[in-house]
Coordinates of C-alpha atoms in Angstrom, one line a residue:
Chain I
X221 CA -57.1 2.7 53.7
X222 CA -60.7 2.7 54.8
X223 CA -63.4 2.3 52.1
X224 CA -65.5 5.1 53.7
X225 CA -63.0 7.9 53.4
X226 CA -63.3 7.6 49.6
X227 CA -67.1 7.1 50.0
X228 CA -67.6 10.1 52.3
X229 CA -65.3 12.5 50.1
X230 CA -67.0 11.8 47.3
X231 CA -70.3 12.5 49.1
X232 CA -69.0 15.9 50.1
X233 CA -68.1 16.6 46.5
X234 CA -71.6 15.3 45.6
X235 CA -73.3 17.7 47.9
X236 CA -70.9 20.8 47.0
X237 CA -71.9 20.1 43.0
X238 CA -75.7 20.0 44.1
X239 CA -75.3 23.4 46.0
X240 CA -73.7 24.8 42.8
X241 CA -76.0 23.7 40.6
X242 CA -79.2 25.0 42.7
X243 CA -77.5 28.4 43.4
X244 CA -75.3 29.3 40.3
X245 CA -77.0 31.4 37.5
X246 CA -74.4 31.2 34.6
X247 CA -74.8 28.3 32.3
X248 CA -71.6 27.5 32.0
X249 CA -71.0 27.5 36.1
X250 CA -74.1 25.1 36.3
X251 CA -72.1 22.5 33.8
X252 CA -69.2 22.7 35.9
X253 CA -71.0 21.7 39.1
X254 CA -72.8 18.8 37.2
X255 CA -68.9 17.7 36.4
X256 CA -68.1 17.8 39.9
X257 CA -71.1 15.5 40.8
X258 CA -70.1 13.0 37.8
X259 CA -66.8 13.0 39.3
X260 CA -67.9 12.2 42.7
X261 CA -70.0 9.1 41.5
X262 CA -66.6 7.9 39.5
X263 CA -64.8 8.2 43.1
X264 CA -67.5 5.3 44.3
X265 CA -67.1 3.3 40.8
X266 CA -63.6 2.9 41.5
X267 CA -63.5 2.7 45.1
X268 CA -65.6 -0.5 45.0
X269 CA -63.8 -1.9 42.2
X270 CA -61.1 -2.9 44.7
X271 CA -63.7 -5.2 46.2
X272 CA -65.8 -6.6 42.9
X273 CA -63.2 -6.5 40.0
X274 CA -62.6 -4.4 37.4
X275 CA -66.4 -3.6 36.1
X276 CA -66.3 -0.3 38.5
X277 CA -63.3 0.9 36.7
X278 CA -64.9 0.1 33.4
X279 CA -68.2 2.0 34.5
X280 CA -66.1 4.8 35.6
X281 CA -64.4 4.8 31.9
X282 CA -68.1 4.8 30.4
X283 CA -69.1 7.8 33.0
X284 CA -65.9 9.9 31.7
X285 CA -66.7 9.5 28.1
X286 CA -70.1 10.0 28.4
X287 CA -69.6 13.2 30.7
X288 CA -67.3 14.5 27.9
X289 CA -70.2 14.0 25.3
X290 CA -72.5 15.8 27.8
X291 CA -70.0 18.9 28.1
X292 CA -70.0 19.1 24.4
X293 CA -73.5 19.3 23.8
X294 CA -74.3 21.3 26.8
X295 CA -71.9 23.8 25.9
X296 CA -73.7 23.7 22.2
X297 CA -76.6 24.5 24.0
X298 CA -75.4 27.4 26.3
X299 CA -73.8 28.9 23.4
X300 CA -76.9 28.9 21.3
X301 CA -79.1 30.2 24.4
X302 CA -76.4 33.0 24.4
X303 CA -76.7 33.8 20.8
X304 CA -80.5 34.0 21.2
X305 CA -80.8 35.9 24.0
X306 CA -77.3 37.8 24.6
X307 CA -77.4 35.9 28.2
X308 CA -76.8 32.8 29.8
X309 CA -78.5 33.4 32.9
X310 CA -80.5 29.9 33.5
X311 CA -82.9 31.8 35.9
X312 CA -84.0 33.9 32.7
X313 CA -85.1 31.0 30.7
X314 CA -88.6 30.6 32.2
X315 CA -91.0 30.1 29.2
X316 CA -92.6 27.1 30.7
X317 CA -93.8 29.0 33.8
X318 CA -97.4 29.5 33.4
Chain E
X252 CA -47.0 3.4 69.3
X253 CA -43.8 1.5 67.7
X254 CA -45.9 -1.2 67.5
X255 CA -48.5 0.6 65.3
X256 CA -45.7 1.9 63.1
X257 CA -44.2 -1.6 62.6
X258 CA -47.4 -2.9 62.1
X259 CA -48.2 -0.1 59.4
X260 CA -44.6 -0.6 57.9
X261 CA -45.5 -4.4 57.6
X262 CA -48.7 -3.8 55.9
X263 CA -47.2 -1.2 53.5
X264 CA -45.2 -3.9 51.7
X265 CA -48.9 -4.4 49.8
X266 CA -50.9 -1.5 50.8
X267 CA -48.4 1.5 51.7
X268 CA -50.8 2.5 54.1
X269 CA -49.5 5.2 55.9
X270 CA -48.1 7.3 53.1
X271 CA -51.2 6.6 51.2
X272 CA -53.4 8.1 54.1
X273 CA -51.1 11.1 54.2
X274 CA -51.6 11.7 50.5
X275 CA -55.2 11.0 50.6
X276 CA -55.7 13.8 53.3
X277 CA -53.8 16.6 51.9
X278 CA -55.7 15.7 48.7
X279 CA -59.0 15.3 50.2
X280 CA -58.7 18.8 51.8
X281 CA -57.5 20.4 49.2
X282 CA -60.3 19.1 46.9
X283 CA -63.1 20.0 49.4
X284 CA -61.4 23.5 49.6
X285 CA -61.3 24.0 45.6
X286 CA -64.8 22.7 45.4
X287 CA -66.0 25.1 47.7
X288 CA -64.2 27.9 46.2
X289 CA -65.7 26.9 42.8
X290 CA -69.1 27.0 43.8
X291 CA -68.6 30.6 45.8
X292 CA -66.2 32.4 43.5
X293 CA -67.3 35.6 42.0
X294 CA -64.8 35.2 39.2
X295 CA -65.9 32.8 36.3
X296 CA -62.4 32.0 34.9
X297 CA -61.3 31.2 38.7
X298 CA -63.7 28.9 39.2
X299 CA -62.7 26.8 36.0
X300 CA -59.2 27.1 37.7
X301 CA -60.4 25.7 40.9
X302 CA -62.4 22.8 38.9
X303 CA -58.9 21.9 37.7
X304 CA -57.7 21.3 41.4
X305 CA -60.6 19.2 42.0
X306 CA -60.4 17.2 38.8
X307 CA -56.5 16.7 39.6
X308 CA -57.6 15.4 43.0
X309 CA -59.9 12.9 41.5
X310 CA -57.0 11.8 39.3
X311 CA -54.7 11.3 42.7
X312 CA -57.4 9.5 44.2
X313 CA -57.7 6.5 41.5
X314 CA -53.9 6.2 41.8
X315 CA -54.3 5.6 45.5
X316 CA -57.4 3.2 44.5
X317 CA -54.7 1.4 42.2
X318 CA -56.6 2.5 39.0
X319 CA -53.8 3.9 37.1
X320 CA -55.6 3.7 33.7
X321 CA -58.5 5.4 34.8
X322 CA -56.2 8.0 36.6
X323 CA -54.5 8.7 33.2
X324 CA -57.9 8.8 31.4
X325 CA -58.9 11.3 34.0
X326 CA -56.3 13.5 33.2
X327 CA -56.2 13.4 29.8
X328 CA -59.8 13.8 29.2
X329 CA -60.7 16.2 32.1
X330 CA -57.8 18.3 32.3
X331 CA -56.8 18.2 28.7
X332 CA -59.9 18.2 27.1
X333 CA -63.0 19.3 29.1
X334 CA -61.3 22.0 31.3
X335 CA -60.3 23.8 27.9
X336 CA -63.7 23.2 26.5
X337 CA -65.0 25.3 29.6
X338 CA -62.5 28.2 29.1
X339 CA -63.9 27.8 25.4
X340 CA -67.6 28.3 26.7
X341 CA -66.8 31.0 29.2
X342 CA -64.7 33.0 26.2
X343 CA -67.6 32.5 23.6
X344 CA -70.4 33.4 25.8
X345 CA -68.5 36.7 26.6
X346 CA -68.8 36.1 30.5
X347 CA -67.5 39.0 32.6
X348 CA -63.6 38.1 33.2
X349 CA -63.4 40.1 36.2
X350 CA -65.1 39.8 39.7
X351 CA -68.9 39.8 38.8
X352 CA -71.9 39.9 41.3
X353 CA -74.7 38.4 39.2
X354 CA -73.1 34.9 39.0
X355 CA -75.0 33.5 42.1
X356 CA -79.2 33.8 42.5
X357 CA -79.0 35.1 46.2
X358 CA -82.6 34.0 46.8
X359 CA -81.8 30.2 46.1
X360 CA -78.8 30.3 48.5
X361 CA -80.6 28.8 51.5
X362 CA -82.4 26.4 49.4
X363 CA -79.0 25.4 48.1
X364 CA -77.2 24.8 51.5
X365 CA -80.1 23.3 53.0
X366 CA -80.6 20.7 50.2
X367 CA -76.5 20.4 50.1
X368 CA -76.1 19.6 53.8
X369 CA -79.2 17.3 54.0
X370 CA -77.7 15.2 51.1
X371 CA -74.4 15.0 52.9
X372 CA -76.2 14.3 56.4
X373 CA -78.2 11.4 54.8
X374 CA -75.1 10.1 52.8
X375 CA -72.8 10.4 55.9
X376 CA -75.3 8.4 57.8
X377 CA -75.8 5.8 55.6
X378 CA -72.2 5.2 54.6
X379 CA -71.1 5.3 58.1
X380 CA -74.0 2.6 59.2
X381 CA -73.4 0.3 56.0
X382 CA -69.4 0.4 55.7
X383 CA -68.4 1.4 59.2
X384 CA -64.6 0.9 59.5
X385 CA -64.1 -1.4 56.5
X386 CA -60.8 -1.8 55.4
X387 CA -59.7 -1.4 51.7
X388 CA -58.5 -4.7 50.6
X389 CA -57.8 -4.6 46.9
X390 CA -59.2 -8.3 46.9
X391 CA -60.1 -8.0 43.2
X392 CA -56.5 -7.7 42.3
X393 CA -55.2 -10.7 44.0
X394 CA -55.2 -12.8 41.1
X395 CA -52.8 -10.3 39.1
X396 CA -49.5 -12.4 38.3
X397 CA -46.3 -11.2 40.6
X398 CA -44.3 -9.0 38.8
X399 CA -46.9 -7.9 36.3
X400 CA -46.7 -3.9 36.8
X401 CA -49.4 -3.4 34.4
X402 CA -51.6 -6.4 35.6
X403 CA -54.7 -4.1 36.8
X404 CA -54.9 -2.2 33.5
X405 CA -54.7 -5.8 31.8
X406 CA -57.6 -6.4 34.1
X407 CA -59.3 -3.6 33.1
X408 CA -58.9 -4.2 29.0
X409 CA -59.9 -7.5 29.5
X410 CA -63.4 -6.6 31.0
X411 CA -64.1 -3.7 28.5
X412 CA -63.1 -5.9 25.3
X413 CA -64.8 -9.1 26.9
X414 CA -67.8 -8.6 29.1
X415 CA -68.4 -5.2 28.2
X416 CA -67.7 -4.8 24.6
X417 CA -71.1 -3.9 23.4
X418 CA -71.5 -1.0 25.9
X419 CA -68.1 0.1 24.6
X420 CA -69.1 0.2 21.0
X421 CA -72.3 1.7 22.1
X422 CA -70.2 4.6 24.0
X423 CA -68.6 5.2 20.7
X424 CA -71.9 5.6 18.8
X425 CA -72.8 7.9 21.5
X426 CA -69.7 9.9 21.2
X427 CA -70.2 10.4 17.2
X428 CA -73.9 11.5 18.1
X429 CA -73.0 14.0 20.7
X430 CA -70.2 15.1 18.0
X431 CA -72.9 15.8 15.3
X432 CA -75.2 16.8 17.8
X433 CA -72.7 19.6 18.9
X434 CA -71.9 20.7 15.3
X435 CA -75.8 20.9 14.4
X436 CA -76.6 23.0 17.6
X437 CA -73.5 25.2 17.5
X438 CA -72.9 26.3 13.7
X439 CA -74.6 29.4 12.3
X440 CA -76.7 29.6 9.3

């Protein structure tokens, strides 16, 4: 197996995740696209860990744990937005615009 | 041709190259197709189910990279917990369960495609320039004792509870903080 096949697969998944974050309006779908990005990074960590020891796998485990925390807090925020506005359309959250 | 096959069979003793490449090709195609469907589908529950395919494929890739512990963690945490959490989020925000047209921002579609393809082009160029045809050697696992089937997990656990002990404890504090934060944010009073 080549190293690059894993790195290119993760690059493709990363690009698709970025597309999802930009295009999607529903808050839950934006969070799902962020999960896609985090997973593509983890593939890189594990692929490089076959060269330079277990550190890459440890960082992948940390990334999984932090992604779980991020989803928990993110979904709580989305839920709060829904409760306050009856909608989770992220494009309507434009109070910071002058 | 037979020479190549024999060579592959010889190499398969340690890295089982040909079957691994077949598995990689199948999972890679499935993952990219599922990811594309995930960011384009008009049904929000289907998006969550396509995400399951992608996350499972990532887990299989960890197995190909001989990272068994990370793969099991991926299956347990992502497929077992995070996808369920997403489905909860979809239900609690009363998202339209059927086909719905307002999941995408049509005006940003060209921008998203441009940024995504641009990123992909830059990444692909950089990766092909840097790593060319470099083979995976699994050099990091050469010291694992023969016949020790859990050797790689042992290396990972040694790293977590040795070199990375303090960050590991920090992660548990972070998870506790996230737990309390999620409760504080989501409770009604």
